[in-house]
Short mmCIF file of N, CA and C in Angstrom, two decimals:
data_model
loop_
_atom_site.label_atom_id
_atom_site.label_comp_id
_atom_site.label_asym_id
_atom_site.label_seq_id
_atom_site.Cartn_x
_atom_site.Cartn_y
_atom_site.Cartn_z
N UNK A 716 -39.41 -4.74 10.85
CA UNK A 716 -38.23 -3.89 11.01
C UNK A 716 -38.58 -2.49 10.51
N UNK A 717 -38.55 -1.67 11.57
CA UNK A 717 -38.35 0.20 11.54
C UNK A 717 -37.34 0.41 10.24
N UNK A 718 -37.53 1.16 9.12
CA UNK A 718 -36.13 1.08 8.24
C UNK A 718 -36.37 3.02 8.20
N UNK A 719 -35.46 3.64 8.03
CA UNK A 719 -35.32 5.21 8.54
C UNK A 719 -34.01 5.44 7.03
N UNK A 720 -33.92 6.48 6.79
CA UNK A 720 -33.78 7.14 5.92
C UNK A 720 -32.75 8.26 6.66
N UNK A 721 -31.43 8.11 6.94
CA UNK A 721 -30.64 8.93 8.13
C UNK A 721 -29.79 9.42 7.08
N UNK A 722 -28.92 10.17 7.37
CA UNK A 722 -27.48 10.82 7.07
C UNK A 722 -26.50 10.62 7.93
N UNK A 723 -25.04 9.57 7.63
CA UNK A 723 -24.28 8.65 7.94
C UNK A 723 -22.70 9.75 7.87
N UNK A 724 -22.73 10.18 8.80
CA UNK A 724 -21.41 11.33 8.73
C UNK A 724 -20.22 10.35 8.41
N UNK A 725 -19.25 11.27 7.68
CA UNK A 725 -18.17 10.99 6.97
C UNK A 725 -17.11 12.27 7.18
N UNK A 726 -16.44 12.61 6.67
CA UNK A 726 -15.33 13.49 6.98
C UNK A 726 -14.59 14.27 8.16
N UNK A 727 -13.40 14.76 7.57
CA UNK A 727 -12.64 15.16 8.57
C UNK A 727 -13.55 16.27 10.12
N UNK A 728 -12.56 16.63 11.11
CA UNK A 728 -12.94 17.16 11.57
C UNK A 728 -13.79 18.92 11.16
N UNK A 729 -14.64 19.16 11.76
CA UNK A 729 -15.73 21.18 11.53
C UNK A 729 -15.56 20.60 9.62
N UNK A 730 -15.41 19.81 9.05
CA UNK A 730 -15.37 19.67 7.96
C UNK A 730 -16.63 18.55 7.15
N UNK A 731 -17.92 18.17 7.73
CA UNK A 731 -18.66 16.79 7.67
C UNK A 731 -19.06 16.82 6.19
N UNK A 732 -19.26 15.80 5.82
CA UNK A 732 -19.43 15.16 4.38
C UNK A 732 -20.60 13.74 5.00
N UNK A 733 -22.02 13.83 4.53
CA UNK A 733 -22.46 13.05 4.89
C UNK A 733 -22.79 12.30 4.06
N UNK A 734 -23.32 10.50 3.92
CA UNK A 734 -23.95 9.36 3.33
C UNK A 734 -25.41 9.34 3.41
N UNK A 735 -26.36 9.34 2.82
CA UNK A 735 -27.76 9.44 2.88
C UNK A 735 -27.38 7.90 2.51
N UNK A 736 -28.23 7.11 3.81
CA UNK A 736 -28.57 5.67 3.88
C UNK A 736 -29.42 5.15 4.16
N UNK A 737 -30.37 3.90 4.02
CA UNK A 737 -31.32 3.10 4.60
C UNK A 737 -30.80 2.52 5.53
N UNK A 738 -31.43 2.96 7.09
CA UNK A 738 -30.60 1.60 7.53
C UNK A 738 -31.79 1.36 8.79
N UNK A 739 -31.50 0.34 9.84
CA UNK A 739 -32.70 -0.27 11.12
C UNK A 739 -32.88 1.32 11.74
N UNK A 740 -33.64 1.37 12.09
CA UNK A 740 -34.39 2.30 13.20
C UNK A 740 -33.46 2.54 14.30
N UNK A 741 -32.77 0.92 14.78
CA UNK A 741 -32.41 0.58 16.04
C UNK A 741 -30.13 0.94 16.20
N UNK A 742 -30.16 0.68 14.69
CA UNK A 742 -28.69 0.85 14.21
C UNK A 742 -28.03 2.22 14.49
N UNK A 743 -27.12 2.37 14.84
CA UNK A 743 -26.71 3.55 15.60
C UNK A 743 -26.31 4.48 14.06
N UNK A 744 -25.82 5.75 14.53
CA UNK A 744 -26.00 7.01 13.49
C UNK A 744 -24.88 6.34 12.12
N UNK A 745 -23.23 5.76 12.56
CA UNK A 745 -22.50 5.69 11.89
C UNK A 745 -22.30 4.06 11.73
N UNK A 746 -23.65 3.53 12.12
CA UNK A 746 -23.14 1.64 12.32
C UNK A 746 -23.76 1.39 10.65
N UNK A 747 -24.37 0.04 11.37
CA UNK A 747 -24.33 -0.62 10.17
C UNK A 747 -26.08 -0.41 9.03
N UNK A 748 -25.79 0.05 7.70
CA UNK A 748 -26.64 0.29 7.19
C UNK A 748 -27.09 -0.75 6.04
N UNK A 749 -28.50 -0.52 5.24
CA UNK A 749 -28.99 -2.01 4.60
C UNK A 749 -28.83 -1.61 3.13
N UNK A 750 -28.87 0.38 2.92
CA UNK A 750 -28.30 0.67 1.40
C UNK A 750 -27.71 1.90 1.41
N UNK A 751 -26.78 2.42 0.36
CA UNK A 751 -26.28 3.83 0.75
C UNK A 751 -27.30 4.26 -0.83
N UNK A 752 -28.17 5.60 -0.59
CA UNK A 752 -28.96 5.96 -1.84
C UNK A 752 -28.05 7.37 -2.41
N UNK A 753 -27.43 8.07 -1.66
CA UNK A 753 -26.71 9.29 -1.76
C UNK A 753 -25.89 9.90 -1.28
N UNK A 754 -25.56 11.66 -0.89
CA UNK A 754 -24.71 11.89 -0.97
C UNK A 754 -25.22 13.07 -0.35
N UNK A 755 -24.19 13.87 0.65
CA UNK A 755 -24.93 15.35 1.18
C UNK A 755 -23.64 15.90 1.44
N UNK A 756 -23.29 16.59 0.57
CA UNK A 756 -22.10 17.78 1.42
C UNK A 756 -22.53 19.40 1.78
N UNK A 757 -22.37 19.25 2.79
CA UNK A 757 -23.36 20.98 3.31
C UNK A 757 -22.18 22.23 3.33
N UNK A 758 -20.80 21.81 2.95
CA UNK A 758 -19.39 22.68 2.67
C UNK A 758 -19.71 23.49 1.79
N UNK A 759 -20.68 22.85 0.62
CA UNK A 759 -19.97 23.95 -0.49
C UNK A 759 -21.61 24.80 -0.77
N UNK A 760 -21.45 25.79 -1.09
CA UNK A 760 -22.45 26.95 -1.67
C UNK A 760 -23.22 27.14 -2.63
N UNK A 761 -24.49 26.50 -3.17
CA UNK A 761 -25.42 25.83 -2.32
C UNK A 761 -24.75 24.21 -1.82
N UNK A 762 -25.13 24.05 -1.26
CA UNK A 762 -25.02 22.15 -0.70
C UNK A 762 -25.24 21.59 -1.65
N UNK A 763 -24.42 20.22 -1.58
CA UNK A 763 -24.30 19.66 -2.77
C UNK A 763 -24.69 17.82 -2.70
N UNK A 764 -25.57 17.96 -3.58
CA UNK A 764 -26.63 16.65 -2.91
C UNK A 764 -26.36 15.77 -4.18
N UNK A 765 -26.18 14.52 -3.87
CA UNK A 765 -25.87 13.50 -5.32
C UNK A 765 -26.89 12.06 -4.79
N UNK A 766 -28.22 12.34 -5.65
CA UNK A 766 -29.24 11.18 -5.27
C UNK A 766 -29.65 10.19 -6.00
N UNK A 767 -29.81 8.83 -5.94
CA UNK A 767 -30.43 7.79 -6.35
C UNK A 767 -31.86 8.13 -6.61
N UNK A 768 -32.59 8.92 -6.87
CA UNK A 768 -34.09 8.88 -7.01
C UNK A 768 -34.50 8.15 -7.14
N UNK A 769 -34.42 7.40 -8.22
CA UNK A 769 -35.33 5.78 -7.74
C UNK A 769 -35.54 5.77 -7.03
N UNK A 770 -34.09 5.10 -5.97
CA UNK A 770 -34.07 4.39 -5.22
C UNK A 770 -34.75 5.26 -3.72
N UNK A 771 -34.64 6.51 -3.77
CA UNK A 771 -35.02 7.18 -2.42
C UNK A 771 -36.41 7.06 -2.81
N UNK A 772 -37.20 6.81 -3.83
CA UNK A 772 -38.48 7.20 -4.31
C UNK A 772 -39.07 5.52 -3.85
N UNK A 773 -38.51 4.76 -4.11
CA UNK A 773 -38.95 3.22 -3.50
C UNK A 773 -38.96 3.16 -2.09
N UNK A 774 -37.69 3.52 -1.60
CA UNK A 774 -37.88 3.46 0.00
C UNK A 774 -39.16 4.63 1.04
N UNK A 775 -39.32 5.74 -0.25
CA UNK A 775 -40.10 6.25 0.75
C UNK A 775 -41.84 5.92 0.23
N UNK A 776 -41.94 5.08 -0.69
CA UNK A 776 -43.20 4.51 -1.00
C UNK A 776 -43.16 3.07 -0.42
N UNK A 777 -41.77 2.55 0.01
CA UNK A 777 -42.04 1.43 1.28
C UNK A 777 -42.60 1.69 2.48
N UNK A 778 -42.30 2.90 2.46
CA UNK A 778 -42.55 3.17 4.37
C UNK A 778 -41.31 3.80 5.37
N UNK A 779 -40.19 3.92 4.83
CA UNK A 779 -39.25 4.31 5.26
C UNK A 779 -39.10 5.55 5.64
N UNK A 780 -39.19 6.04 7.02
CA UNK A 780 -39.39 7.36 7.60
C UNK A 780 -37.95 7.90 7.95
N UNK A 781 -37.84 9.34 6.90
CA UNK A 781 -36.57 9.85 6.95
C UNK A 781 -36.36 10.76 8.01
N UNK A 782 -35.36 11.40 8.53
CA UNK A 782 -34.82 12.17 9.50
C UNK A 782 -35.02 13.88 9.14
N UNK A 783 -35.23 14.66 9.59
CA UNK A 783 -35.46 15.65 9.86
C UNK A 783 -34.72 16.28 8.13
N UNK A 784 -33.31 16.39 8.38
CA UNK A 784 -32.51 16.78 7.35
C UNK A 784 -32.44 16.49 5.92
N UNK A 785 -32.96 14.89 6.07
CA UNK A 785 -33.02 14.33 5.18
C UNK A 785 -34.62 14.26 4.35
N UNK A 786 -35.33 14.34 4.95
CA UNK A 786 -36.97 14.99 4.32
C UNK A 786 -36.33 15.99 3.98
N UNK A 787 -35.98 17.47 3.90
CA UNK A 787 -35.54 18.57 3.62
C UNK A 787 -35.47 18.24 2.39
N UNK A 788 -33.96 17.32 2.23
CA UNK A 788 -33.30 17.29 0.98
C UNK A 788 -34.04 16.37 0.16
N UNK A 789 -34.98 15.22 0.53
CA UNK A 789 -35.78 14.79 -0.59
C UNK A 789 -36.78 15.64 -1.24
N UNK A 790 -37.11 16.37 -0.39
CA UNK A 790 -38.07 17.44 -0.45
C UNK A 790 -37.80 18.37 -1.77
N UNK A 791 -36.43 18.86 -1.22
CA UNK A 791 -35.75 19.88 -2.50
C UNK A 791 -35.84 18.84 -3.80
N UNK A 792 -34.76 17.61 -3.82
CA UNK A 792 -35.01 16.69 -4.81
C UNK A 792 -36.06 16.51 -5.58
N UNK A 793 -37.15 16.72 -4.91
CA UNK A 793 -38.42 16.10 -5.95
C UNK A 793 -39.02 14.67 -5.61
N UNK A 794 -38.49 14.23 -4.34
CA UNK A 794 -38.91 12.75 -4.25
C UNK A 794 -40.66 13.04 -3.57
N UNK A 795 -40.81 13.53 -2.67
CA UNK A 795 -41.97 13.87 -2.02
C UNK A 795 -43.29 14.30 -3.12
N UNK A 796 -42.48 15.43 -4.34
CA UNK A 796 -43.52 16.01 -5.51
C UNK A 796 -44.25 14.50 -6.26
N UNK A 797 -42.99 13.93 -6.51
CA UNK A 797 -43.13 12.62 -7.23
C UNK A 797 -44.16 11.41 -6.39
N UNK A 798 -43.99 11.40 -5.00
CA UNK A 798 -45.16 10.57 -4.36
C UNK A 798 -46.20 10.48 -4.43
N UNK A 799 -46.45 12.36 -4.09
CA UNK A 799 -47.48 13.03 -3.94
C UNK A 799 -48.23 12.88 -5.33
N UNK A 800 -47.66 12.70 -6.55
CA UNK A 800 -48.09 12.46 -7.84
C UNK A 800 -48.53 11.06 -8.30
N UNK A 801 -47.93 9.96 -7.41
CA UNK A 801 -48.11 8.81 -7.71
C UNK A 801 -49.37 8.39 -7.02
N UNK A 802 -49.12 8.90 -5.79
CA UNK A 802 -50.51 9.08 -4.76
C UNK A 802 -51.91 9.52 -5.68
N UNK A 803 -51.46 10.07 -6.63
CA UNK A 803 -53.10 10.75 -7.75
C UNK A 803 -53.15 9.98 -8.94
N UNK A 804 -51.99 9.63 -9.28
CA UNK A 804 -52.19 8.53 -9.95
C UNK A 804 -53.05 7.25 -9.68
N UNK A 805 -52.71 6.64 -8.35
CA UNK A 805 -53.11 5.34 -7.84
C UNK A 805 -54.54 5.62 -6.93
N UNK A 806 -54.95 7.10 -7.16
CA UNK A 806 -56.87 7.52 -7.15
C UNK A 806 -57.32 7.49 -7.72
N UNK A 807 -56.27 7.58 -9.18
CA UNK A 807 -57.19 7.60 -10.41
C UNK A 807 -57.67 8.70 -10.26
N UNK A 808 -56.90 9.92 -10.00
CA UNK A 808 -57.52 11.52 -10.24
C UNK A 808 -56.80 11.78 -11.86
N UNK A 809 -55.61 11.15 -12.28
CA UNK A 809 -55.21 11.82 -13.59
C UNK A 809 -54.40 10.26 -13.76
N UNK A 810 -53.47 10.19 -15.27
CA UNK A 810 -53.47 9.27 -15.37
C UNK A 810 -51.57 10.00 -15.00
N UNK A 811 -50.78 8.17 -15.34
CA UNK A 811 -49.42 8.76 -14.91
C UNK A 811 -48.14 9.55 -16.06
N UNK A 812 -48.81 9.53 -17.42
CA UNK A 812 -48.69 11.02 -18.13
C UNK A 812 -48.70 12.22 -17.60
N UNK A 813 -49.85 12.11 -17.11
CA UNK A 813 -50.08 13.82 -17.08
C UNK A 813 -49.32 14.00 -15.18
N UNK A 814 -49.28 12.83 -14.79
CA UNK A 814 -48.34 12.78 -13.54
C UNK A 814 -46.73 13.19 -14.03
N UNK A 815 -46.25 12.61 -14.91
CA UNK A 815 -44.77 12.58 -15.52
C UNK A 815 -45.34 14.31 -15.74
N UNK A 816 -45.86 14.56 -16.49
CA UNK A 816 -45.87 15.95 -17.38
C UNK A 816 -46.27 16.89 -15.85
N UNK A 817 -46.73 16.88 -15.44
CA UNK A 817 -46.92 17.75 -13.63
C UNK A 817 -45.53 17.62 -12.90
N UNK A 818 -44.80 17.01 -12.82
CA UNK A 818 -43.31 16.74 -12.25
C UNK A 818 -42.47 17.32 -13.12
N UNK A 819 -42.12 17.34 -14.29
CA UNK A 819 -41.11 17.68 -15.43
C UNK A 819 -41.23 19.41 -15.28
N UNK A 820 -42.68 19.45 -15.27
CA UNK A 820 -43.46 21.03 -14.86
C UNK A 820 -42.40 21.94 -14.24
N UNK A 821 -42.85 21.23 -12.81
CA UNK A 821 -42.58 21.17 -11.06
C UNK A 821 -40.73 21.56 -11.59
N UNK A 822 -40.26 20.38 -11.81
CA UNK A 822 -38.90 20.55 -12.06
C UNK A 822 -38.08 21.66 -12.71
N UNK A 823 -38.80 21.53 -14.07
CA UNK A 823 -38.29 23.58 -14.88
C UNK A 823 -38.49 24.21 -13.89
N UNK A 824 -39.34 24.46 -13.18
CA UNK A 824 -39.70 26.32 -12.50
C UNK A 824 -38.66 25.89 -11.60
N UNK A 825 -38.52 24.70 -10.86
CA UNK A 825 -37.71 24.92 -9.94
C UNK A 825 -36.32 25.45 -10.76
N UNK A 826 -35.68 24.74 -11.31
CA UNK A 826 -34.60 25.20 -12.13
C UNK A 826 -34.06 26.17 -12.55
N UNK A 827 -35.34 27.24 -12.82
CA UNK A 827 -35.57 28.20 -13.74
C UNK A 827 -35.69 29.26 -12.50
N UNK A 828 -36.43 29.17 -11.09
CA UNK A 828 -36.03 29.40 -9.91
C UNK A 828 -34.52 29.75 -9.95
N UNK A 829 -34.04 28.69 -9.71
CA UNK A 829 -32.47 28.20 -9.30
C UNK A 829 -31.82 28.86 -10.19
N UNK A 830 -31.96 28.85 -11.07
CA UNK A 830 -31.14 29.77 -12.10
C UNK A 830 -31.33 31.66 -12.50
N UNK A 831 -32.46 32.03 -11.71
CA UNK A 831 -32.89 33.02 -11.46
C UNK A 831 -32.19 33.88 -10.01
N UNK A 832 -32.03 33.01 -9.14
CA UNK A 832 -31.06 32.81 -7.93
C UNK A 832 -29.72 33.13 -8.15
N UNK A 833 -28.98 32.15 -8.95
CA UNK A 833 -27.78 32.54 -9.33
C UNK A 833 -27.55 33.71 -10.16
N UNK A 834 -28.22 34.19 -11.01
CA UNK A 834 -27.76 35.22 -12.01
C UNK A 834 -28.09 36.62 -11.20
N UNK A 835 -29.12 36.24 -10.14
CA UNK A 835 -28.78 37.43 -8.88
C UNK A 835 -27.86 38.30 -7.86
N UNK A 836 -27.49 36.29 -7.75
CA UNK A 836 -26.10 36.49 -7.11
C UNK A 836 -25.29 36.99 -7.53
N UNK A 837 -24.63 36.81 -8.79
CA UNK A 837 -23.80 37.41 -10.08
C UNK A 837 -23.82 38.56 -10.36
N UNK A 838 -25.12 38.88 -9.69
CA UNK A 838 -25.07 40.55 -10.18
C UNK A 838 -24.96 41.43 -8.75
N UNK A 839 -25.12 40.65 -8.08
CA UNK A 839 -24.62 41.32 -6.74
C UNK A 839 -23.46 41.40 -6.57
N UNK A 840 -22.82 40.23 -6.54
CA UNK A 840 -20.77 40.48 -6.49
C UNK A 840 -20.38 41.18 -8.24
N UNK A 841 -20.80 41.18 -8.43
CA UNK A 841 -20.75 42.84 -9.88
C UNK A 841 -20.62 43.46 -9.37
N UNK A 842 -22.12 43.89 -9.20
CA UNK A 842 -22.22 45.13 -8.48
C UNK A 842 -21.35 45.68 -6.97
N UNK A 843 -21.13 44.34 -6.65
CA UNK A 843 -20.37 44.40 -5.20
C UNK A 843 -18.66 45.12 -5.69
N UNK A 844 -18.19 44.61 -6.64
CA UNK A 844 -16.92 44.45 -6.80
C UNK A 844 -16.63 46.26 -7.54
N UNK A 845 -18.16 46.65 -8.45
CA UNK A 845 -17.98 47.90 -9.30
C UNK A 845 -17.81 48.63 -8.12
N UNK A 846 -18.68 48.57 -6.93
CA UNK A 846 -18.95 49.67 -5.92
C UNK A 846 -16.94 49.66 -5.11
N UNK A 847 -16.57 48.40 -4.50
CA UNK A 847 -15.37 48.76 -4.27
C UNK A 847 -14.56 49.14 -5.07
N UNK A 848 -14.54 48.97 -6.28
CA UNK A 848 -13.54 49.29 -7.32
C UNK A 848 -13.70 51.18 -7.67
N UNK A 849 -14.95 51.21 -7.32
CA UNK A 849 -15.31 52.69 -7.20
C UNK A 849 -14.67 53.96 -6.10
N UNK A 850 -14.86 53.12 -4.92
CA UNK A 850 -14.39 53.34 -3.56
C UNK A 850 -13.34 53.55 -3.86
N UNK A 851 -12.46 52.69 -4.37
CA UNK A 851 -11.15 52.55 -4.07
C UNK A 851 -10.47 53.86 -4.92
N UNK A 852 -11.19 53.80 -6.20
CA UNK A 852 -10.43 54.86 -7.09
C UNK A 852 -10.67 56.25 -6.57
N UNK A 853 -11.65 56.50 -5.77
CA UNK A 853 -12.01 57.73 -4.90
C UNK A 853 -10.80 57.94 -4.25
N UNK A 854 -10.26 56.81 -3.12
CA UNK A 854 -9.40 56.85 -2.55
C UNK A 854 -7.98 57.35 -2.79
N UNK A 855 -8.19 56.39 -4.23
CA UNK A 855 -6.48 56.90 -4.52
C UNK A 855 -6.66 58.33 -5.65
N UNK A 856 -7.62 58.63 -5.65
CA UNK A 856 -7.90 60.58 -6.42
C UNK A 856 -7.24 61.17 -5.39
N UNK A 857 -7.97 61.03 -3.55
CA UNK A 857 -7.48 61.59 -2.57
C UNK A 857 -6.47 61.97 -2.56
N UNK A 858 -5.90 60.63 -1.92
CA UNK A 858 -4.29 60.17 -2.21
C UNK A 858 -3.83 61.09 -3.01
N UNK A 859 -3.90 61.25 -4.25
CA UNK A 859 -3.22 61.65 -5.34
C UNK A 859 -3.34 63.12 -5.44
N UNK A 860 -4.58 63.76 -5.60
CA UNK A 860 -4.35 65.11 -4.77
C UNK A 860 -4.11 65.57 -3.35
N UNK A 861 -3.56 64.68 -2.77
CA UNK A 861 -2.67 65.46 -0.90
C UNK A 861 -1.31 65.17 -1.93
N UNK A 862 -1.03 64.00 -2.49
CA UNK A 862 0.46 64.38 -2.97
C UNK A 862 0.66 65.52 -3.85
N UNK A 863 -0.24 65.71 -4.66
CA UNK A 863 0.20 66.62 -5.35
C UNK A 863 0.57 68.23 -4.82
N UNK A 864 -0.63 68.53 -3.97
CA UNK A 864 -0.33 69.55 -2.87
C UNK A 864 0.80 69.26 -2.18
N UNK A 865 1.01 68.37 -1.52
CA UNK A 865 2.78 68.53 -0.85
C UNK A 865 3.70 68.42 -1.58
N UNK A 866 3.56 68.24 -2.96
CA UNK A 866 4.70 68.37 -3.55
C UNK A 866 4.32 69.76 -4.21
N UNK A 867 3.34 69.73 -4.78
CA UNK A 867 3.29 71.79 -5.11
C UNK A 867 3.98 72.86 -3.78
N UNK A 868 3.82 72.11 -2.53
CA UNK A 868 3.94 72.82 -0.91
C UNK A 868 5.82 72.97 -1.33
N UNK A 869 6.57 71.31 -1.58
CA UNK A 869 7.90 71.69 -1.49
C UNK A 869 8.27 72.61 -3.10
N UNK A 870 7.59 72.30 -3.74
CA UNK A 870 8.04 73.15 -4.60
C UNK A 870 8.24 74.69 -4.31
N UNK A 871 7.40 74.96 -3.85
CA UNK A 871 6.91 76.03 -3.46
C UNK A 871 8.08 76.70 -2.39
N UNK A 872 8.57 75.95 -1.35
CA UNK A 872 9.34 75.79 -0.74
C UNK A 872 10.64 76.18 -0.92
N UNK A 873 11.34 74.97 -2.05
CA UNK A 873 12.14 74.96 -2.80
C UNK A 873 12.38 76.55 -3.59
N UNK A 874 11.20 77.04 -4.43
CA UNK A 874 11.43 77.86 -4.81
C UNK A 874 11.62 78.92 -3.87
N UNK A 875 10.92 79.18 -2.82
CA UNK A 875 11.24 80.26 -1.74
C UNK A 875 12.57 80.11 -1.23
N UNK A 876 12.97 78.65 -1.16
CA UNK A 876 14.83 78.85 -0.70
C UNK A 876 15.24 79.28 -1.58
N UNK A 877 15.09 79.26 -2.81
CA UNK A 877 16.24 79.49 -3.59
C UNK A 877 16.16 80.66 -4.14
N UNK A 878 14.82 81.76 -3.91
CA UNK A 878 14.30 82.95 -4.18
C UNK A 878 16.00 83.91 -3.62
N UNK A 879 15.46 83.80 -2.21
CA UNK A 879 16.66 84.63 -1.45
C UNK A 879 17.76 84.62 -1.98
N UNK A 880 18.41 83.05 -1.86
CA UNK A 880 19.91 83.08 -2.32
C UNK A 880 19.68 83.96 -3.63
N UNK A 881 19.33 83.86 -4.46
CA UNK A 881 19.38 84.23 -6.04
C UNK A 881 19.17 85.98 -6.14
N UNK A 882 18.65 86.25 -5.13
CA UNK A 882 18.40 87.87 -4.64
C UNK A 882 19.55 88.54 -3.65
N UNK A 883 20.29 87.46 -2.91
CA UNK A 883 21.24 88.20 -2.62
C UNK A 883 22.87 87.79 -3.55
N UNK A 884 22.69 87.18 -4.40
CA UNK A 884 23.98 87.07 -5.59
C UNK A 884 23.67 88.00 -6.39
N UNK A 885 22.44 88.62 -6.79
CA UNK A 885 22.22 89.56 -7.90
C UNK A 885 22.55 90.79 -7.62
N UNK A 886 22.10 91.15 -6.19
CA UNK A 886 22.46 92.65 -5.90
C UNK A 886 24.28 92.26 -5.65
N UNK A 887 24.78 91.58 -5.47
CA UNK A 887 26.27 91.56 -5.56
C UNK A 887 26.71 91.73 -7.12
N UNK A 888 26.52 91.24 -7.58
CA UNK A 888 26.69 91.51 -8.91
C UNK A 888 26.70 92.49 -9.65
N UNK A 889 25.20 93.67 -9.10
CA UNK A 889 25.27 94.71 -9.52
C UNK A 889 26.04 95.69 -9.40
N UNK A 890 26.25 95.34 -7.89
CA UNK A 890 26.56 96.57 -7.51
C UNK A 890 28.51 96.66 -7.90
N UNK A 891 28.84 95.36 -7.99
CA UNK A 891 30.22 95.86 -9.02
C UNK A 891 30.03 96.78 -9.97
N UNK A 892 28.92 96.38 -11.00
CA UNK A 892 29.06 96.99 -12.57
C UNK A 892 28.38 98.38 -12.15
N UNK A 893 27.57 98.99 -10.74
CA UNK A 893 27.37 99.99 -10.87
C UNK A 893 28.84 101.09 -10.63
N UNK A 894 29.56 100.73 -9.90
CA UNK A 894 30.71 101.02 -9.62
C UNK A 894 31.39 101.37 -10.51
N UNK A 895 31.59 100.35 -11.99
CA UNK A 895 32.31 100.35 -12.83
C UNK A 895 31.33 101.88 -13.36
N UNK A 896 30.64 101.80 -13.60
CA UNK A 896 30.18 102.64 -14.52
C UNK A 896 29.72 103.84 -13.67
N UNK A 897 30.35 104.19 -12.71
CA UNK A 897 30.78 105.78 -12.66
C UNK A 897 31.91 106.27 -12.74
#
């Protein structure tokens, strides 16, 4: 029996949530499988993978040939590093210490990778958020000097209406008391 290493879709519709399973060669994508080892959701940012290592690490030192997607993600996992280590072990190129201690290695940098990744990201939507927050206050300076000019404009305005009136009540005014006083 062919045994294959597939991803067993699950969820709602444009929404998939997949099962990483062992199952026949011959067994259709969503039929019947012989173990479920994990977990693949490709929704969330990075993808979010929940694995049996062992157990994916037994089936693929049985012989169990995985699917395109699913090599990927053992790949990322560490199951393939870990073969490839057991494989030098069982040459007798090193012993399986210094195999454990070459994987644990392998694993920090990746991590340390991964965490080098994120604190990038972090500083990009920073930086992303300082630059609009920058933009924006430009904007409303704009904003804020055109209002101030149209309201200096009605002031301005204002005072020119009320220039006249106030120039023609004064010469009325005077010209009584010049009267009086001849």
């Amino acid at each position: 029996m062919a045994t294959r290493i597939r991803l067993q879709r699950h969820g709602r519709k444009s929404y998939a949530f997949y099962s990483i399973v062992i199952a026949d060669s011959r067994a259709p994508r969503d039929g019947k499988f012989i173990e479920k080892i994990g977990t693949y959701n490709p929704n969330t940012n990075p993808a979010t993978v929940d694995l049996n290592f062992d157990a994916a690490l037994a089936w693929v030192l049985k012989g169990a040939q995985p699917s395109d997607t699913v090599r990927n993600i053992l790949s990322r996992e560490g199951v393939y590093m870990k073969k490839h280590l057991l494989g030098g072990v069982a040459k007798g190129a090193f012993g399986e210490a210094e195999a454990d201690a070459k994987f644990e290695a392998w694993k920090n940098n990746k991590q340390t990778g991964l965490a080098a990744l994120k604190a990038k990201e972090e500083e990009a939507k920073k930086a992303d958020a300082k630059a609009r927050l920058e933009a924006e206050k430009k904007v409303n300076e704009a904003k804020a000097k055109v209002l101030a000019e149209k309201k200096a404009a009605e002031e301005a305005a204002k005072a020119a209406a009320n220039a006249p009136a106030e120039e023609e009540a004064a010469p009325a005014e005077e010209a009584p008391a010049t009267e009086v006083a001849e």
